[in-house]
PDB file of C-alpha atoms in Angstrom:
ATOM      1  CA  MET A  24      28.381 -77.721  21.231  1.00 49.00           C
ATOM      2  CA  ARG A  25      28.368 -78.576  17.510  1.00 49.00           C
ATOM      3  CA  ASN A  26      24.587 -78.412  17.248  1.00 49.00           C
ATOM      4  CA  GLY A  27      24.586 -75.001  18.910  1.00 49.00           C
ATOM      5  CA  ILE A  28      27.122 -73.624  16.439  1.00 49.00           C
ATOM      6  CA  LEU A  29      25.329 -75.169  13.460  1.00 45.00           C
ATOM      7  CA  ARG A  30      22.059 -73.746  14.772  1.00 45.00           C
ATOM      8  CA  ALA A  31      23.652 -70.281  15.166  1.00 42.00           C
ATOM      9  CA  ALA A  32      24.919 -70.429  11.583  1.00 46.00           C
ATOM     10  CA  CYS A  33      21.441 -71.372  10.373  1.00 44.00           C
ATOM     11  CA  VAL A  34      19.897 -68.523  12.400  1.00 40.00           C
ATOM     12  CA  ILE A  35      22.241 -66.047  10.722  1.00 43.00           C
ATOM     13  CA  MET A  36      21.165 -67.349   7.339  1.00 43.00           C
ATOM     14  CA  ALA A  37      17.467 -67.526   8.229  1.00 41.00           C
ATOM     15  CA  CYS A  38      17.458 -63.926   9.433  1.00 40.00           C
ATOM     16  CA  SER A  39      18.712 -62.847   6.050  1.00 40.00           C
ATOM     17  CA  PHE A  40      16.111 -64.644   3.932  1.00 39.00           C
ATOM     18  CA  GLY A  41      13.902 -62.429   1.834  1.00 38.00           C
ATOM     19  CA  SER A  42      10.586 -63.388   0.376  1.00 37.00           C
ATOM     20  CA  GLY A  43      10.173 -65.499  -2.721  1.00 36.00           C
ATOM     21  CA  ALA A  44      12.722 -67.573  -4.568  1.00 35.00           C
ATOM     22  CA  SER A  45      15.183 -66.203  -7.060  1.00 39.00           C
ATOM     23  CA  ALA A  46      15.413 -67.611 -10.528  1.00 40.00           C
ATOM     24  CA  ASP A  47      18.339 -65.311 -11.289  1.00 70.00           C
ATOM     25  CA  VAL A  48      21.042 -66.823  -9.093  1.00 90.00           C
ATOM     26  CA  ASP A  49      21.686 -70.186 -10.660  1.00 93.00           C
ATOM     27  CA  LEU A  50      23.857 -72.162  -8.254  1.00 94.00           C
ATOM     28  CA  ILE A  51      24.753 -74.720 -10.925  1.00 95.00           C
ATOM     29  CA  THR A  52      26.061 -71.951 -13.186  1.00 96.00           C
ATOM     30  CA  THR A  53      27.902 -70.403 -10.248  1.00 96.00           C
ATOM     31  CA  ASP A  54      29.460 -73.766  -9.370  1.00 96.00           C
ATOM     32  CA  ALA A  55      30.620 -74.144 -12.988  1.00 96.00           C
ATOM     33  CA  CYS A  56      32.054 -70.621 -12.885  1.00 96.00           C
ATOM     34  CA  LEU A  57      33.833 -71.450  -9.612  1.00 96.00           C
ATOM     35  CA  ASN A  58      35.324 -74.618 -11.078  1.00 95.00           C
ATOM     36  CA  GLU A  59      36.439 -72.799 -14.223  1.00 97.00           C
ATOM     37  CA  ARG A  60      38.052 -69.948 -12.292  1.00 95.00           C
ATOM     38  CA  LEU A  61      39.869 -72.338  -9.981  1.00 94.00           C
ATOM     39  CA  ALA A  62      41.090 -74.446 -12.907  1.00 95.00           C
ATOM     40  CA  GLN A  63      42.480 -71.282 -14.525  1.00 96.00           C
ATOM     41  CA  GLY A  64      44.045 -70.080 -11.276  1.00 95.00           C
ATOM     42  CA  GLU A  65      41.794 -67.014 -11.260  1.00 96.00           C
ATOM     43  CA  ASN A  66      39.865 -65.331  -8.482  1.00 94.00           C
ATOM     44  CA  PRO A  67      36.337 -66.835  -8.371  1.00 96.00           C
ATOM     45  CA  THR A  68      34.642 -63.807  -6.788  1.00 95.00           C
ATOM     46  CA  VAL A  69      33.650 -62.615 -10.271  1.00 96.00           C
ATOM     47  CA  CYS A  70      31.168 -65.505 -10.240  1.00 97.00           C
ATOM     48  CA  VAL A  71      29.082 -63.606  -7.665  1.00 97.00           C
ATOM     49  CA  ASP A  72      28.880 -60.503  -9.855  1.00 95.00           C
ATOM     50  CA  GLN A  73      27.955 -62.671 -12.837  1.00 95.00           C
ATOM     51  CA  ALA A  74      25.123 -64.194 -10.806  1.00 96.00           C
ATOM     52  CA  HIS A  75      23.929 -60.683  -9.863  1.00 96.00           C
ATOM     53  CA  GLN A  76      24.062 -59.347 -13.421  1.00 95.00           C
ATOM     54  CA  ARG A  77      20.327 -58.669 -13.742  1.00 94.00           C
ATOM     55  CA  CYS A  78      20.261 -56.805 -10.428  1.00 96.00           C
ATOM     56  CA  LEU A  79      23.417 -54.859 -11.246  1.00 95.00           C
ATOM     57  CA  THR A  80      22.093 -53.621 -14.574  1.00 94.00           C
ATOM     58  CA  MET A  81      18.771 -52.271 -13.323  1.00 94.00           C
ATOM     59  CA  PRO A  82      18.436 -48.545 -13.996  1.00 94.00           C
ATOM     60  CA  GLY A  83      19.092 -46.143 -11.140  1.00 91.00           C
ATOM     61  CA  ASP A  84      15.443 -45.112 -10.975  1.00 92.00           C
ATOM     62  CA  MET A  85      14.414 -48.712 -10.224  1.00 94.00           C
ATOM     63  CA  SER A  86      15.930 -48.942  -6.750  1.00 94.00           C
ATOM     64  CA  ALA A  87      12.979 -50.803  -5.244  1.00 95.00           C
ATOM     65  CA  SER A  88      13.170 -53.464  -7.948  1.00 95.00           C
ATOM     66  CA  ALA A  89      16.945 -53.735  -7.567  1.00 96.00           C
ATOM     67  CA  ILE A  90      16.600 -54.082  -3.790  1.00 96.00           C
ATOM     68  CA  LEU A  91      14.069 -56.893  -4.284  1.00 96.00           C
ATOM     69  CA  CYS A  92      16.332 -58.531  -6.872  1.00 96.00           C
ATOM     70  CA  PHE A  93      19.336 -58.450  -4.526  1.00 97.00           C
ATOM     71  CA  GLY A  94      17.166 -59.766  -1.688  1.00 96.00           C
ATOM     72  CA  GLN A  95      16.110 -62.713  -3.820  1.00 96.00           C
ATOM     73  CA  ALA A  96      19.720 -63.323  -4.807  1.00 97.00           C
ATOM     74  CA  ARG A  97      20.715 -63.317  -1.145  1.00 97.00           C
ATOM     75  CA  GLU A  98      18.019 -65.862  -0.404  1.00 96.00           C
ATOM     76  CA  ALA A  99      19.289 -68.141  -3.167  1.00 96.00           C
ATOM     77  CA  TRP A 100      22.838 -67.907  -1.810  1.00 97.00           C
ATOM     78  CA  ASN A 101      21.609 -68.719   1.686  1.00 96.00           C
ATOM     79  CA  ILE A 102      19.734 -71.775   0.434  1.00 96.00           C
ATOM     80  CA  GLY A 103      22.927 -72.933  -1.256  1.00 96.00           C
ATOM     81  CA  ILE A 104      24.950 -72.274   1.885  1.00 97.00           C
ATOM     82  CA  ALA A 105      22.509 -74.271   4.003  1.00 96.00           C
ATOM     83  CA  ALA A 106      22.560 -77.190   1.539  1.00 94.00           C
ATOM     84  CA  ASN A 107      26.359 -77.270   1.508  1.00 94.00           C
ATOM     85  CA  MET A 108      26.539 -77.034   5.294  1.00 94.00           C
ATOM     86  CA  GLU A 109      24.116 -79.938   5.534  1.00 93.00           C
ATOM     87  CA  ARG A 110      26.350 -81.938   3.200  1.00 91.00           C
ATOM     88  CA  ILE A 111      29.381 -81.080   5.332  1.00 93.00           C
ATOM     89  CA  LYS A 112      27.518 -82.099   8.469  1.00 92.00           C
ATOM     90  CA  GLU A 113      26.582 -85.444   6.886  1.00 92.00           C
ATOM     91  CA  THR A 114      29.987 -86.292   5.394  1.00 91.00           C
ATOM     92  CA  ALA A 115      32.625 -84.726   7.652  1.00 91.00           C
ATOM     93  CA  ASP A 116      33.520 -85.774  11.139  1.00 91.00           C
ATOM     94  CA  GLU A 117      31.986 -83.790  13.954  1.00 94.00           C
ATOM     95  CA  ARG A 118      35.082 -81.672  14.594  1.00 94.00           C
ATOM     96  CA  LEU A 119      35.402 -80.568  10.949  1.00 92.00           C
ATOM     97  CA  ALA A 120      31.690 -79.852  10.659  1.00 93.00           C
ATOM     98  CA  THR A 121      31.880 -77.702  13.782  1.00 95.00           C
ATOM     99  CA  ILE A 122      34.881 -75.811  12.422  1.00 94.00           C
ATOM    100  CA  ALA A 123      33.037 -75.247   9.126  1.00 93.00           C
ATOM    101  CA  ALA A 124      30.022 -73.884  11.010  1.00 95.00           C
ATOM    102  CA  VAL A 125      32.196 -71.498  13.030  1.00 96.00           C
ATOM    103  CA  GLU A 126      33.950 -70.328   9.873  1.00 95.00           C
ATOM    104  CA  LEU A 127      30.583 -69.799   8.163  1.00 96.00           C
ATOM    105  CA  LYS A 128      29.250 -67.790  11.074  1.00 97.00           C
ATOM    106  CA  TYR A 129      32.201 -65.432  11.207  1.00 97.00           C
ATOM    107  CA  ASP A 130      32.589 -65.143   7.434  1.00 97.00           C
ATOM    108  CA  MET A 131      28.980 -64.004   7.212  1.00 97.00           C
ATOM    109  CA  LEU A 132      29.173 -61.709  10.227  1.00 97.00           C
ATOM    110  CA  GLY A 133      32.406 -60.133   8.959  1.00 97.00           C
ATOM    111  CA  ASN A 134      30.938 -59.540   5.525  1.00 97.00           C
ATOM    112  CA  LEU A 135      27.731 -58.065   6.918  1.00 98.00           C
ATOM    113  CA  MET A 136      29.734 -55.836   9.263  1.00 98.00           C
ATOM    114  CA  GLN A 137      31.411 -54.353   6.182  1.00 98.00           C
ATOM    115  CA  CYS A 138      27.946 -53.662   4.771  1.00 98.00           C
ATOM    116  CA  ASP A 139      27.074 -51.811   7.997  1.00 98.00           C
ATOM    117  CA  ARG A 140      30.280 -49.810   7.698  1.00 97.00           C
ATOM    118  CA  MET A 141      29.640 -48.866   4.072  1.00 97.00           C
ATOM    119  CA  GLU A 142      26.066 -47.838   4.843  1.00 97.00           C
ATOM    120  CA  GLU A 143      27.092 -45.655   7.783  1.00 97.00           C
ATOM    121  CA  LEU A 144      29.837 -43.994   5.747  1.00 97.00           C
ATOM    122  CA  ALA A 145      27.413 -43.356   2.880  1.00 97.00           C
ATOM    123  CA  LYS A 146      24.922 -41.750   5.280  1.00 97.00           C
ATOM    124  CA  ALA A 147      27.605 -39.659   6.953  1.00 96.00           C
ATOM    125  CA  ALA A 148      29.736 -38.543   4.061  1.00 95.00           C
ATOM    126  CA  SER A 149      28.058 -38.998   0.692  1.00 94.00           C
ATOM    127  CA  GLU A 150      25.503 -37.226  -1.426  1.00 94.00           C
ATOM    128  CA  ALA A 151      23.633 -40.500  -2.010  1.00 94.00           C
ATOM    129  CA  THR A 152      19.883 -40.568  -1.486  1.00 95.00           C
ATOM    130  CA  GLY A 153      18.189 -42.945   0.913  1.00 95.00           C
ATOM    131  CA  ASP A 154      17.097 -45.116  -2.030  1.00 95.00           C
ATOM    132  CA  GLN A 155      20.652 -45.273  -3.371  1.00 96.00           C
ATOM    133  CA  ILE A 156      22.036 -46.205   0.026  1.00 97.00           C
ATOM    134  CA  ALA A 157      19.371 -48.899   0.492  1.00 97.00           C
ATOM    135  CA  ARG A 158      20.226 -50.295  -2.943  1.00 97.00           C
ATOM    136  CA  GLN A 159      23.938 -50.339  -2.105  1.00 97.00           C
ATOM    137  CA  ARG A 160      23.156 -52.076   1.178  1.00 98.00           C
ATOM    138  CA  ALA A 161      21.054 -54.746  -0.550  1.00 98.00           C
ATOM    139  CA  GLN A 162      23.801 -55.304  -3.110  1.00 97.00           C
ATOM    140  CA  CYS A 163      26.413 -55.579  -0.375  1.00 98.00           C
ATOM    141  CA  GLU A 164      24.345 -58.110   1.582  1.00 98.00           C
ATOM    142  CA  ALA A 165      23.739 -60.220  -1.524  1.00 98.00           C
ATOM    143  CA  SER A 166      27.442 -60.123  -2.360  1.00 98.00           C
ATOM    144  CA  ALA A 167      28.308 -60.983   1.245  1.00 98.00           C
ATOM    145  CA  ALA A 168      26.147 -64.099   1.050  1.00 98.00           C
ATOM    146  CA  GLY A 169      27.492 -64.972  -2.410  1.00 97.00           C
ATOM    147  CA  LEU A 170      31.085 -64.783  -1.204  1.00 97.00           C
ATOM    148  CA  VAL A 171      30.267 -66.955   1.795  1.00 97.00           C
ATOM    149  CA  TYR A 172      28.624 -69.440  -0.567  1.00 97.00           C
ATOM    150  CA  LEU A 173      31.880 -69.643  -2.534  1.00 96.00           C
ATOM    151  CA  ARG A 174      33.876 -70.203   0.668  1.00 94.00           C
ATOM    152  CA  VAL A 175      31.516 -72.912   1.929  1.00 95.00           C
ATOM    153  CA  LYS A 176      31.610 -74.554  -1.483  1.00 93.00           C
ATOM    154  CA  LEU A 177      35.409 -74.572  -1.386  1.00 90.00           C
ATOM    155  CA  ARG A 178      35.423 -76.004   2.130  1.00 86.00           C
ATOM    156  CA  SER A 179      32.995 -78.758   1.194  1.00 85.00           C
ATOM    157  CA  ARG A 180      35.181 -79.658  -1.799  1.00 82.00           C
ATOM    158  CA  SER A 181      38.230 -80.002   0.418  1.00 76.00           C
ATOM    159  CA  LEU A 182      36.380 -82.480   2.612  1.00 73.00           C
ATOM    160  CA  GLN A 183      35.598 -84.851  -0.258  1.00 62.00           C
TER     161      GLN A 183
END
Protein backbone atom coordinates (compact mmCIF):
# COMPACT_ATOMS: atom_id res chain seq x y z
CA MET A 1 0.00 0.00 0.00
CA ARG A 2 2.64 2.54 1.07
CA ASN A 3 4.87 1.83 -1.93
CA GLY A 4 1.92 2.30 -4.27
CA ILE A 5 1.08 5.69 -2.79
CA LEU A 6 4.72 6.80 -2.79
CA ARG A 7 5.01 5.62 -6.39
CA ALA A 8 1.85 7.56 -7.34
CA ALA A 9 3.26 10.71 -5.74
CA CYS A 10 6.50 10.25 -7.68
CA VAL A 11 4.56 9.72 -10.92
CA ILE A 12 2.73 13.00 -10.38
CA MET A 13 6.05 14.75 -9.92
CA ALA A 14 7.77 12.96 -12.80
CA CYS A 15 4.98 13.89 -15.20
CA SER A 16 5.57 17.52 -14.40
CA PHE A 17 9.33 17.58 -14.99
CA GLY A 18 10.50 19.85 -17.76
CA SER A 19 13.80 19.64 -19.52
CA GLY A 20 17.05 20.90 -18.08
CA ALA A 21 17.86 21.97 -14.56
CA SER A 22 17.08 25.36 -13.13
CA ALA A 23 19.76 27.47 -11.57
CA ASP A 24 17.17 30.08 -10.61
CA VAL A 25 15.25 28.23 -7.91
CA ASP A 26 17.74 27.89 -5.11
CA LEU A 27 16.27 25.48 -2.57
CA ILE A 28 18.78 26.52 0.09
CA THR A 29 17.71 30.16 -0.26
CA THR A 30 14.07 29.10 -0.22
CA ASP A 31 14.63 27.03 2.92
CA ALA A 32 16.27 30.05 4.59
CA CYS A 33 13.33 32.22 3.52
CA LEU A 34 10.91 29.62 4.92
CA ASN A 35 12.75 29.52 8.24
CA GLU A 36 12.85 33.31 8.45
CA ARG A 37 9.15 33.69 7.66
CA LEU A 38 8.18 31.05 10.20
CA ALA A 39 10.39 32.62 12.87
CA GLN A 40 8.67 35.97 12.24
CA GLY A 41 5.21 34.40 12.23
CA GLU A 42 4.70 35.41 8.60
CA ASN A 43 3.23 33.55 5.66
CA PRO A 44 6.07 31.73 3.84
CA THR A 45 4.36 31.60 0.43
CA VAL A 46 6.23 34.77 -0.56
CA CYS A 47 9.33 32.56 -0.71
CA VAL A 48 7.94 30.93 -3.87
CA ASP A 49 7.50 34.28 -5.61
CA GLN A 50 11.00 35.29 -4.56
CA ALA A 51 12.35 32.09 -6.11
CA HIS A 52 10.44 32.87 -9.34
CA GLN A 53 11.63 36.48 -9.53
CA ARG A 54 13.56 36.10 -12.79
CA CYS A 55 10.61 34.40 -14.48
CA LEU A 56 8.13 36.93 -13.11
CA THR A 57 10.08 39.92 -14.41
CA MET A 58 10.47 38.74 -17.99
CA PRO A 59 8.87 41.16 -20.45
CA GLY A 60 5.46 40.31 -21.84
CA ASP A 61 6.85 39.75 -25.32
CA MET A 62 9.11 36.96 -24.02
CA SER A 63 6.39 34.45 -23.21
CA ALA A 64 8.30 31.46 -24.58
CA SER A 65 11.30 32.28 -22.39
CA ALA A 66 9.07 32.84 -19.36
CA ILE A 67 7.31 29.52 -19.97
CA LEU A 68 10.68 27.76 -20.13
CA CYS A 69 11.83 29.58 -16.99
CA PHE A 70 8.71 28.53 -15.06
CA GLY A 71 9.10 24.97 -16.35
CA GLN A 72 12.65 24.85 -15.04
CA ALA A 73 11.50 26.28 -11.72
CA ARG A 74 8.82 23.60 -11.49
CA GLU A 75 11.43 20.94 -12.12
CA ALA A 76 13.62 22.29 -9.33
CA TRP A 77 10.67 22.27 -6.93
CA ASN A 78 9.84 18.70 -7.90
CA ILE A 79 13.42 17.59 -7.28
CA GLY A 80 13.24 19.19 -3.85
CA ILE A 81 9.89 17.55 -3.15
CA ALA A 82 11.24 14.14 -4.13
CA ALA A 83 14.33 14.59 -1.93
CA ASN A 84 12.22 15.58 1.07
CA MET A 85 9.80 12.71 0.50
CA GLU A 86 12.75 10.33 0.38
CA ARG A 87 13.98 11.75 3.68
CA ILE A 88 10.52 11.29 5.19
CA LYS A 89 10.38 7.73 3.91
CA GLU A 90 13.78 6.99 5.48
CA THR A 91 13.18 8.65 8.85
CA ALA A 92 9.45 8.36 9.60
CA ASP A 93 7.55 5.24 10.42
CA GLU A 94 5.65 3.61 7.60
CA ARG A 95 2.27 5.04 8.60
CA LEU A 96 3.54 8.65 8.71
CA ALA A 97 5.42 8.27 5.43
CA THR A 98 2.26 6.94 3.80
CA ILE A 99 0.21 9.84 5.16
CA ALA A 100 2.83 12.30 3.87
CA ALA A 101 2.68 10.70 0.42
CA VAL A 102 -1.12 10.92 0.34
CA GLU A 103 -1.00 14.55 1.44
CA LEU A 104 1.61 15.30 -1.24
CA LYS A 105 -0.47 13.67 -3.94
CA TYR A 106 -3.62 15.60 -3.12
CA ASP A 107 -1.85 18.89 -2.44
CA MET A 108 -0.31 18.71 -5.90
CA LEU A 109 -3.50 17.55 -7.61
CA GLY A 110 -5.54 20.27 -5.89
CA ASN A 111 -3.08 22.95 -6.88
CA LEU A 112 -2.90 21.76 -10.48
CA MET A 113 -6.70 21.58 -10.65
CA GLN A 114 -6.76 25.30 -9.80
CA CYS A 115 -4.36 25.87 -12.71
CA ASP A 116 -6.80 24.02 -15.00
CA ARG A 117 -9.63 26.18 -13.70
CA MET A 118 -7.74 29.43 -14.24
CA GLU A 119 -6.73 28.40 -17.75
CA GLU A 120 -10.28 27.46 -18.74
CA LEU A 121 -11.66 30.71 -17.33
CA ALA A 122 -8.99 32.71 -19.18
CA LYS A 123 -9.88 30.96 -22.45
CA ALA A 124 -13.60 31.44 -21.91
CA ALA A 125 -13.82 34.93 -20.52
CA SER A 126 -10.65 36.95 -21.04
CA GLU A 127 -9.01 38.91 -23.79
CA ALA A 128 -5.69 37.15 -23.14
CA THR A 129 -3.80 35.69 -26.08
CA GLY A 130 -2.81 32.05 -26.28
CA ASP A 131 0.77 32.98 -25.36
CA GLN A 132 -0.41 34.93 -22.31
CA ILE A 133 -2.61 32.07 -21.17
CA ALA A 134 0.23 29.55 -21.64
CA ARG A 135 2.53 31.81 -19.62
CA GLN A 136 -0.06 32.10 -16.84
CA ARG A 137 -0.48 28.33 -16.86
CA ALA A 138 3.28 27.75 -16.59
CA GLN A 139 3.50 30.25 -13.74
CA CYS A 140 0.59 28.60 -11.95
CA GLU A 141 2.13 25.13 -12.29
CA ALA A 142 5.50 26.35 -11.00
CA SER A 143 3.80 28.06 -8.07
CA ALA A 144 1.73 24.94 -7.40
CA ALA A 145 4.90 22.87 -7.13
CA GLY A 146 6.63 25.55 -5.04
CA LEU A 147 3.77 25.64 -2.55
CA VAL A 148 3.78 21.85 -2.29
CA TYR A 149 7.53 22.00 -1.69
CA LEU A 150 6.91 24.35 1.25
CA ARG A 151 4.26 22.01 2.67
CA VAL A 152 6.47 18.93 2.32
CA LYS A 153 9.34 20.83 3.91
CA LEU A 154 7.11 21.76 6.85
CA ARG A 155 5.92 18.17 7.22
CA SER A 156 9.46 16.82 7.17
CA ARG A 157 10.45 19.34 9.86
CA SER A 158 7.63 18.18 12.10
CA LEU A 159 8.88 14.61 11.87
CA GLN A 160 12.36 15.46 13.15
